[in-house]
Coordinates of C-alpha atoms and ligand atoms in Angstrom, one line a residue:
X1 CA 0.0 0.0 0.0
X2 CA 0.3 3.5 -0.4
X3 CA 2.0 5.6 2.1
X4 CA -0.8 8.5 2.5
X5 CA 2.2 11.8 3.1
X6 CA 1.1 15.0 1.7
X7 CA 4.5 16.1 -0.4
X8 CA 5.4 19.6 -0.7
X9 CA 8.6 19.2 -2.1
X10 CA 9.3 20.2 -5.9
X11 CA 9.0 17.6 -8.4
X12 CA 12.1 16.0 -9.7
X13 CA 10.3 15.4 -12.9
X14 CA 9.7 19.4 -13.3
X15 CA 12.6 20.3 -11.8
X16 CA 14.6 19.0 -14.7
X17 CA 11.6 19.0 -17.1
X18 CA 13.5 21.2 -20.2
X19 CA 16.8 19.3 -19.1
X20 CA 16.0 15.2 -19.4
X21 CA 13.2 12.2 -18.6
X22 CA 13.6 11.3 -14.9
X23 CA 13.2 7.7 -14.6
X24 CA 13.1 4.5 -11.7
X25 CA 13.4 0.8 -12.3
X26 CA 10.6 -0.4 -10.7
X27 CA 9.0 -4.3 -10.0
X28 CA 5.7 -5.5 -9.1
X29 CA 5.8 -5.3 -5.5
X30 CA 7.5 -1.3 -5.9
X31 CA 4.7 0.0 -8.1
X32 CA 2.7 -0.3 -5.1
X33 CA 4.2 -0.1 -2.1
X34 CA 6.3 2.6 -3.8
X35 CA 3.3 4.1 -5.9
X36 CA 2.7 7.6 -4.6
X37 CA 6.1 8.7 -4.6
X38 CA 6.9 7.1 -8.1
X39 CA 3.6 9.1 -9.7
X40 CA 5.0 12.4 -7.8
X41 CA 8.7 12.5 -8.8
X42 CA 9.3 10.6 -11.8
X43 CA 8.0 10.3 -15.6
X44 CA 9.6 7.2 -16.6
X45 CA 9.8 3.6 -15.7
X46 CA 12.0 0.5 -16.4
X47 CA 11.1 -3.2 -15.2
X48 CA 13.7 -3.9 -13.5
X49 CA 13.7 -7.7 -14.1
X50 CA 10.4 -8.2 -15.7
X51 CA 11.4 -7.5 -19.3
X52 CA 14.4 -10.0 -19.2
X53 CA 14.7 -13.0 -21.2
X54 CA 14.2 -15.0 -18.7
X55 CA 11.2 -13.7 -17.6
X56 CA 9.3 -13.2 -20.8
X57 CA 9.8 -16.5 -22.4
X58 CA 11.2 -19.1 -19.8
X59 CA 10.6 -21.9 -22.2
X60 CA 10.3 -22.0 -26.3
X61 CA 7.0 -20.6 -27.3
X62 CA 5.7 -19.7 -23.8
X63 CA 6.1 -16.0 -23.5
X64 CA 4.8 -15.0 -19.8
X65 CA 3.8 -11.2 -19.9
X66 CA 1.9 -11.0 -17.1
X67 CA 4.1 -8.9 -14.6
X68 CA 5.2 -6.8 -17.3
X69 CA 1.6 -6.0 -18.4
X70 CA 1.3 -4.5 -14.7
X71 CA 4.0 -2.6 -14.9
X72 CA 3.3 -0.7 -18.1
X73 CA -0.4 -0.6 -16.8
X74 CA 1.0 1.2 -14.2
X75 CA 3.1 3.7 -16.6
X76 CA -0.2 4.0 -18.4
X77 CA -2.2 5.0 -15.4
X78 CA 0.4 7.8 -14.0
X79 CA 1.0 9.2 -18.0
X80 CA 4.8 8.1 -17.6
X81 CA 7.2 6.7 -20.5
X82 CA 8.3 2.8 -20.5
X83 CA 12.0 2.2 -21.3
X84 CA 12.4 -1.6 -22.5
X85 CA 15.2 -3.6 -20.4
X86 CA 16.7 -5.9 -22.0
X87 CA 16.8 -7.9 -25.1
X88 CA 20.2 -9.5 -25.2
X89 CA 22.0 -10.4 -22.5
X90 CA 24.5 -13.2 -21.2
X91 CA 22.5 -12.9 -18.1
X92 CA 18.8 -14.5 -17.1
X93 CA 18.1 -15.5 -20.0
X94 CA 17.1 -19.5 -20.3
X95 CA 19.6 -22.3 -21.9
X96 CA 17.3 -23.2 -23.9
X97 CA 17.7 -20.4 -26.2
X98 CA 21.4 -21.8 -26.9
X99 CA 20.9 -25.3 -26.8
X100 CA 18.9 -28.2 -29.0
X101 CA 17.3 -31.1 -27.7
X102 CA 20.5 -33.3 -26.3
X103 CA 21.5 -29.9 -24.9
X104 CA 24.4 -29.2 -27.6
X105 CA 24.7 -25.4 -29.0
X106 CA 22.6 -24.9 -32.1
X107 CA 23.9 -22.7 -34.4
X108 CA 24.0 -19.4 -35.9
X109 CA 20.6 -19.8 -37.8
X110 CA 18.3 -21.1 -35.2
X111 CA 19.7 -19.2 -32.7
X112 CA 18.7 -16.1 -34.8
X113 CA 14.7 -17.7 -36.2
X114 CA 14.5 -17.3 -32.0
X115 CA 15.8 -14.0 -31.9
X116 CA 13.5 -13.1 -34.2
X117 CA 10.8 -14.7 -32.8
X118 CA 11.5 -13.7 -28.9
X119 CA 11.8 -9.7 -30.3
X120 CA 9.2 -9.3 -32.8
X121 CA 7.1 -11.1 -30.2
X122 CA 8.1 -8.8 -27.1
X123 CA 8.9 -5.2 -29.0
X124 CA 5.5 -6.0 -31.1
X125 CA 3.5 -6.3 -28.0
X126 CA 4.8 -3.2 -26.0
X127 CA 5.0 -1.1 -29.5
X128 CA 2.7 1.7 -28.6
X129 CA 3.9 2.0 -25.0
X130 CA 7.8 1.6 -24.7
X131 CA 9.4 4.1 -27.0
X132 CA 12.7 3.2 -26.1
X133 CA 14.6 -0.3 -25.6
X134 CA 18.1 -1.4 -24.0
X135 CA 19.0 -3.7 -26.9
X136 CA 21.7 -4.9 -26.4
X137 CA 23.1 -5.7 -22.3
X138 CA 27.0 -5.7 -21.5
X139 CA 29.1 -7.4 -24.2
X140 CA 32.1 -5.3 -23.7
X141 CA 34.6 -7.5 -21.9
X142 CA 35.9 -6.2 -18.2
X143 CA 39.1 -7.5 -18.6
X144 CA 41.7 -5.3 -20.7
X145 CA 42.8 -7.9 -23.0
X146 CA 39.8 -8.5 -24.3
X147 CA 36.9 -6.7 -26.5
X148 CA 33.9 -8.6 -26.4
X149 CA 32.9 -10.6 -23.2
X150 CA 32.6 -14.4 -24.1
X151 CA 29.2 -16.0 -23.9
X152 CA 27.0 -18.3 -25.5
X153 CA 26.0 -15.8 -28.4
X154 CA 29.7 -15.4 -29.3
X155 CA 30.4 -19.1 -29.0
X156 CA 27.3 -19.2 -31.2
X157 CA 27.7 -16.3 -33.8
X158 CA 31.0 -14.5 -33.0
X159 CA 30.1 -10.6 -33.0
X160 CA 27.5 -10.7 -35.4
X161 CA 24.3 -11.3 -33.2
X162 CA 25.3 -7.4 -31.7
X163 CA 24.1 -6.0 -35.5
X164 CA 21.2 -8.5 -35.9
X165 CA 19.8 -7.8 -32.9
X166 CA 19.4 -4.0 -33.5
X167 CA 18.5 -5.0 -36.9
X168 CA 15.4 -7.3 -35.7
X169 CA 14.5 -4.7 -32.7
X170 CA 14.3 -2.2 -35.5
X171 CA 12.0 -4.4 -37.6
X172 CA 9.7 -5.1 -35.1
X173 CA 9.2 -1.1 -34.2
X174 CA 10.8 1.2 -36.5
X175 CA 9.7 4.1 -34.4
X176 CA 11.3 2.9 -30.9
X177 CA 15.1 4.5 -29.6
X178 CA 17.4 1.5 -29.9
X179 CA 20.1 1.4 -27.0
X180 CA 23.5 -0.2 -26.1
X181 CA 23.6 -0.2 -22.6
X182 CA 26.8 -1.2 -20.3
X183 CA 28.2 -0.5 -16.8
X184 CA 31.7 0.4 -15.8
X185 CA 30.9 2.6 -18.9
X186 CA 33.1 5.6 -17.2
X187 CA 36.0 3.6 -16.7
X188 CA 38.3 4.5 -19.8
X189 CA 40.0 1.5 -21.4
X190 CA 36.5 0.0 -20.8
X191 CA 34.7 3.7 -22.6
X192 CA 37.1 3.3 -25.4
X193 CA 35.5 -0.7 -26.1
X194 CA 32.5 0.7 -25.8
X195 CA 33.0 3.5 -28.5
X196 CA 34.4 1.3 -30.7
X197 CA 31.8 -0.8 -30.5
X198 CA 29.4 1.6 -31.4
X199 CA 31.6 3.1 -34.1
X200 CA 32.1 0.3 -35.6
X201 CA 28.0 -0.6 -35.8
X202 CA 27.5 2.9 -36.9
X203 CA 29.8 2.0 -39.7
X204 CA 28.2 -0.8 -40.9
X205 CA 24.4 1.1 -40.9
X206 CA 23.2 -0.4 -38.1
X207 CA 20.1 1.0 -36.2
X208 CA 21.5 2.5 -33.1
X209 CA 20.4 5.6 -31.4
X210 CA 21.8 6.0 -28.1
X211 CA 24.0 4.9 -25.7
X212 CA 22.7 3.7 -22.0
X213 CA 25.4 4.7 -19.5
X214 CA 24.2 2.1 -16.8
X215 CA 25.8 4.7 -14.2
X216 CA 25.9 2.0 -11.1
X217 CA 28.6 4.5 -8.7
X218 CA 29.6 4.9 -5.8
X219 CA 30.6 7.9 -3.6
X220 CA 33.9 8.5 -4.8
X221 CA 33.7 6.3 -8.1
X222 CA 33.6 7.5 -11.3
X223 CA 35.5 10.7 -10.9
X224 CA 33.8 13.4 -12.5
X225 CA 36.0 14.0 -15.0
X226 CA 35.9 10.7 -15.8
X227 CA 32.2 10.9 -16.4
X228 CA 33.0 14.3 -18.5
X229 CA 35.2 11.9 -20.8
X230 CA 32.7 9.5 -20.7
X231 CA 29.7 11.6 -22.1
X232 CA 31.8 13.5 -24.3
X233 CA 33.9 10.1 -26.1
X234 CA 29.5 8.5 -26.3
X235 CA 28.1 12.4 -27.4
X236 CA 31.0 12.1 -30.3
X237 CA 29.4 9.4 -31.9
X238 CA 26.3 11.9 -32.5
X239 CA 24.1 9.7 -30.6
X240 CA 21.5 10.5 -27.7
X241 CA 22.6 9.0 -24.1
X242 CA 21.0 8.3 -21.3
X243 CA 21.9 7.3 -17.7
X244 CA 20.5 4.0 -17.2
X245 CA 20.7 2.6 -14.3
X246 CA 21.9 5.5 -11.8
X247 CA 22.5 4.8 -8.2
X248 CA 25.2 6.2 -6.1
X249 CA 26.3 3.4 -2.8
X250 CA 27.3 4.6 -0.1
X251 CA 30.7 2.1 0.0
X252 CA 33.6 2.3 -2.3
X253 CA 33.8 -1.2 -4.6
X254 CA 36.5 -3.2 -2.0
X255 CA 34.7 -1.8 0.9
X256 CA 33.1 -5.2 2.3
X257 CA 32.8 -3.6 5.6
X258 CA 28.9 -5.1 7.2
X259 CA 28.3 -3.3 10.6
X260 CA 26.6 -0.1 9.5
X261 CA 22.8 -0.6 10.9
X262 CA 21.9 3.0 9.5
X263 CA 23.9 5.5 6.9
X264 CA 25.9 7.3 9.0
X265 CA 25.2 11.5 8.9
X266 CA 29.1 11.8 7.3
X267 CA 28.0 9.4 4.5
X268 CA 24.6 10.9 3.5
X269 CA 26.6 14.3 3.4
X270 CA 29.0 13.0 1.1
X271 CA 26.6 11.2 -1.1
X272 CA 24.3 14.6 -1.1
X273 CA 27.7 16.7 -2.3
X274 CA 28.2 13.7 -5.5
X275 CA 24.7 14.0 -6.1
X276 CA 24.7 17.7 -6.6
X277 CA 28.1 17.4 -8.7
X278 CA 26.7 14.8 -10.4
X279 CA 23.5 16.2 -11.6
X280 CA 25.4 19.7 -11.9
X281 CA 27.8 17.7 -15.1
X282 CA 24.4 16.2 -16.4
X283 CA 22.8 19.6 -16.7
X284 CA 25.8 20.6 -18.8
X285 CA 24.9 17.8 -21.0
X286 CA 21.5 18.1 -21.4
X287 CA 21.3 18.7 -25.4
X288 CA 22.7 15.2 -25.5
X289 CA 21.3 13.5 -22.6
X290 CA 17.5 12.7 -23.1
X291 CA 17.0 10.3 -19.5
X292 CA 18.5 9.9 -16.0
X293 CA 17.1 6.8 -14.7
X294 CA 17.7 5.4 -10.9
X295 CA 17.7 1.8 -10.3
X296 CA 14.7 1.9 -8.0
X297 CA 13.3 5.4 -6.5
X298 CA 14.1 5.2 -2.0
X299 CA 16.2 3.2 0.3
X300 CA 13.5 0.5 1.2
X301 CA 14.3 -1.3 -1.6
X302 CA 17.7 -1.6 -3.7
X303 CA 19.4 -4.4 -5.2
X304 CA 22.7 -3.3 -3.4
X305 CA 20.9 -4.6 -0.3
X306 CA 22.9 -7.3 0.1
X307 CA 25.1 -6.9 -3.1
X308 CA 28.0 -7.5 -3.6
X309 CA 28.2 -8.1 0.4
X310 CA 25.9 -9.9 2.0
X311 CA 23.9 -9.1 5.1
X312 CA 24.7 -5.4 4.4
X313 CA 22.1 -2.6 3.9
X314 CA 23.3 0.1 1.2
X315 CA 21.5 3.3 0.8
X316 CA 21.9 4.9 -3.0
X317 CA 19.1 6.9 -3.5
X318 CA 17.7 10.6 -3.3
X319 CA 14.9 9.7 -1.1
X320 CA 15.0 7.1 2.0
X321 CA 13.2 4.7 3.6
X322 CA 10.2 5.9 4.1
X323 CA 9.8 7.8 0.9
X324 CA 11.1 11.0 2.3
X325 CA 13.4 13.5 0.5
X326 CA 17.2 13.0 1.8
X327 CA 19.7 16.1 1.7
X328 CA 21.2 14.3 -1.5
X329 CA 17.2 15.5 -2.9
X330 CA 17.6 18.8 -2.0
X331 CA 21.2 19.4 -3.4
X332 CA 19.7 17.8 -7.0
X333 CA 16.7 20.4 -6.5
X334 CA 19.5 22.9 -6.2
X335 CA 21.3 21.6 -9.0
X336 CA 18.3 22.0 -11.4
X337 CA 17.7 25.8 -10.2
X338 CA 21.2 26.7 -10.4
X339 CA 21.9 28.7 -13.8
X340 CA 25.3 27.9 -14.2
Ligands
LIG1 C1 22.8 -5.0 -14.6 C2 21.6 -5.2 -15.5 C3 20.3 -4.8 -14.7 C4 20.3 -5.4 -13.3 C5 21.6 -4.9 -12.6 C6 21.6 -5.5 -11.2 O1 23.2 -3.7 -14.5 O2 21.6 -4.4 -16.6 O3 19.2 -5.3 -15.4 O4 20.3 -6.8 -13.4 O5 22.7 -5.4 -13.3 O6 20.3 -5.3 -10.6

C-alpha cells in the first residue's frame, strides 16, 4: 500500500523538465508499495527484471507477460514513459535459447529464427507504449585484453548477433530508440570498447540511437571528470545517451565492511555533495542527454541490499526509507535551479 504523506517538495520530474526524462526501475511489488512517490517524482519507468529474457519467455514458445503488463499498466495509469530492459544479454536469460534437444549449442541460424521470434514477439506487444529499448546488455569484456565478453552468443555467432539484434529490434518497431547499454561505462579503457563498438555498428548502418550509461557509482567512483570523458567520447558518436541505471552506494567497490545498521550522517553528506556534482555535469549535458534513470526510487528497496556483500544494507538513492526527500534531494533540487 500506499503511504498517504502529503508532499510539498518540488517535483524531480519538473525540476529537470527542459533538461532530461527522470526515470526509476521499478517491479511488481515497488509499483505499489512505492506508488505515490513514483507518480510524484518521476516520468519514466523501467522493469527492472520483468522484461528480461528469462522472464518473458522461460521456455520456447511460452512468452509469460503478465508482470510486465502490470508494470506498463502502471506507466499508463500515472501518464509516464516505459524504457524496454533488455533484449540480449548473457544474463537470465534461459539455456534453452542456446541449446537443442541433447542440450548441444545450435547454431547461428536457429539461434537467430528465436531472436527473431522472442523480439518481434516482445517489441510487437509493447510497440505503442515503450518508445525506447536497452537492446543490447553488456558485451564489452571487463578484462583489458579482451573486446567482447565471451558467452554463449559469441560461442554461437562470433560478434555478429550485436548488428542483428538491433536490426530485428528495428523491424519489429521502426519508431522505438534502440540502445546499447553497459556498466563500468566511465571507466576509460572499458569507454574506449564501448565506443568502438558503437563506431564500428554505426559504420556498418546499423540502427542505433543512443548509448545507455548504466551509471551503477559509488561515492567516490567514477571521478567526474571521468564521467566528462565519458559523455563527451559516447556524445561524439552523435548519438543520444542516457543514464541508465543510476545509483550512487554509499561504499567504495572493496569496501566489504557489514556493521553499518543506518547510513551514518558523514555518509549521507557526502553522497548529497556527489549527487549535486553529479547532476550539476548532467545539466551541462542536457542537449545530448534525453533520461537519467535510478535503479529503484528510496532506500526501502535496492538491489545493493545485500550486493556484492551480504547481510549489508546500502542506501543509493535521493529519497530514504520511508519515501522522504534526503539532503542528496535537495542538493539535485539545487542543482536544477542553479543557472550555471
Ligand atoms: C545490470 C543489469 C540490470 C540489473 C543490474 C543489477 O546492470 O543491466 O538489469 O540486473 O545489473 O540489478
Amino acid at each position: 500500500m500506499s503511504r498517504a504523506i502529503a508532499r510539498h517538495e518540488p517535483k524531480l520530474k519538473e525540476l529537470f523538465a527542459d533538461c532530461f526524462q527522470i526515470g526509476a526501475a521499478v517491479n511488481p511489488r515497488t509499483i505499489q508499495s512505492q506508488e505515490e512517490l513514483l507518480a510524484y517524482h518521476f516520468n519514466s519507468i523501467t522493469a527492472e527484471n520483468e522484461m528480461k529474457f528469462a522472464s518473458l519467455q522461460p521456455e520456447e514458445g511460452r512468452f509469460t507477460f503478465e508482470d510486465a503488463d502490470a508494470i506498463v499498466d502502471f506507466a499508463k495509469r500515472h501518464g509516464m514513459q516505459v524504457r524496454g530492459h533488455t533484449l540480449v544479454w548473457h544474463n537470465q536469460t534461459t539455456d534453452w535459447l542456446f541449446e537443442n534437444r541433447d542440450g548441444g549449442l545450435v547454431g547461428k541460424e536457429t539461434l537467430y529464427a528465436r531472436m527473431k521470434e522472442h523480439i518481434q514477439t516482445v517489441v510487437g506487444r509493447y510497440k505503442e507504449h515503450i518508445y525506447a529499448w536497452d537492446v543490447v546488455n553488456e558485451v564489452i569484456a571487463d578484462d583489458r585484453k579482451q573486446m567482447l565478453r565471451e558467452s554463449k552468443w559469441t560461442e554461437i555467432a562470433g560478434m555478429d548477433f550485436i548488428a542483428k539484434a538491433f536490426e530485428l529490434a528495428h523491424e519489429a518497431d521502426p519508431k522505438a530508440q534502440l540502445f546499447y547499454n553497459d556498466y563500468n561505462e566511465s571507466n576509460p579503457l572499458k569507454r574506449e570498447k564501448i565506443y568502438r563498438l558503437v563506431q564500428l555498428l554505426l559504420e556498418q548502418g546499423v540502427p542505433i540511437h543512443g548509448i545507455g550509461l548504466q551509471a551503477h557509482w559509488n561515492l567516490y567512483d567514477p571521478s567526474l571528470e571521468e564521467i566528462r570523458a565519458a559523455i563527451e567520447k559516447y556524445a561524439s558518436l552523435g548519438l543520444q545517451l542516457q543514464l541508465t541505471e543510476l545509483d550512487v552506494s554509499m561504499f567504495a567497490f572493496d569496501d566489504k565492511r557489514t556493521d553499518l545498521k543506518e547510513a551514518p550522517a558523514k555518509l549521507i553528506e557526502l553522497q548529497a555533495q556527489r549527487y549535486e556534482q553529479m547532476f550539476r555535469l548532467l545539466k551541462e549535458y542536457k542537449d545530448v542527454i534525453s533520461a537519467v534513470t535510478f535503479w529503484g526510487a528510496a532506500d526501502d528497496y535496492t538491489w545493493l541490499d545485500d550486493f556484492p556483500v551480504r547481510g549489508r544494507k546500502n542506501w543509493p538513492f535521493l529519497f530514504d526509507g520511508q519515501h522522504q526527500p534526503k539532503p542528496a534531494y535537495y542538493r539535485v533540487a539545487e542543482a536544477a535551479k542553479s543557472q550555471k
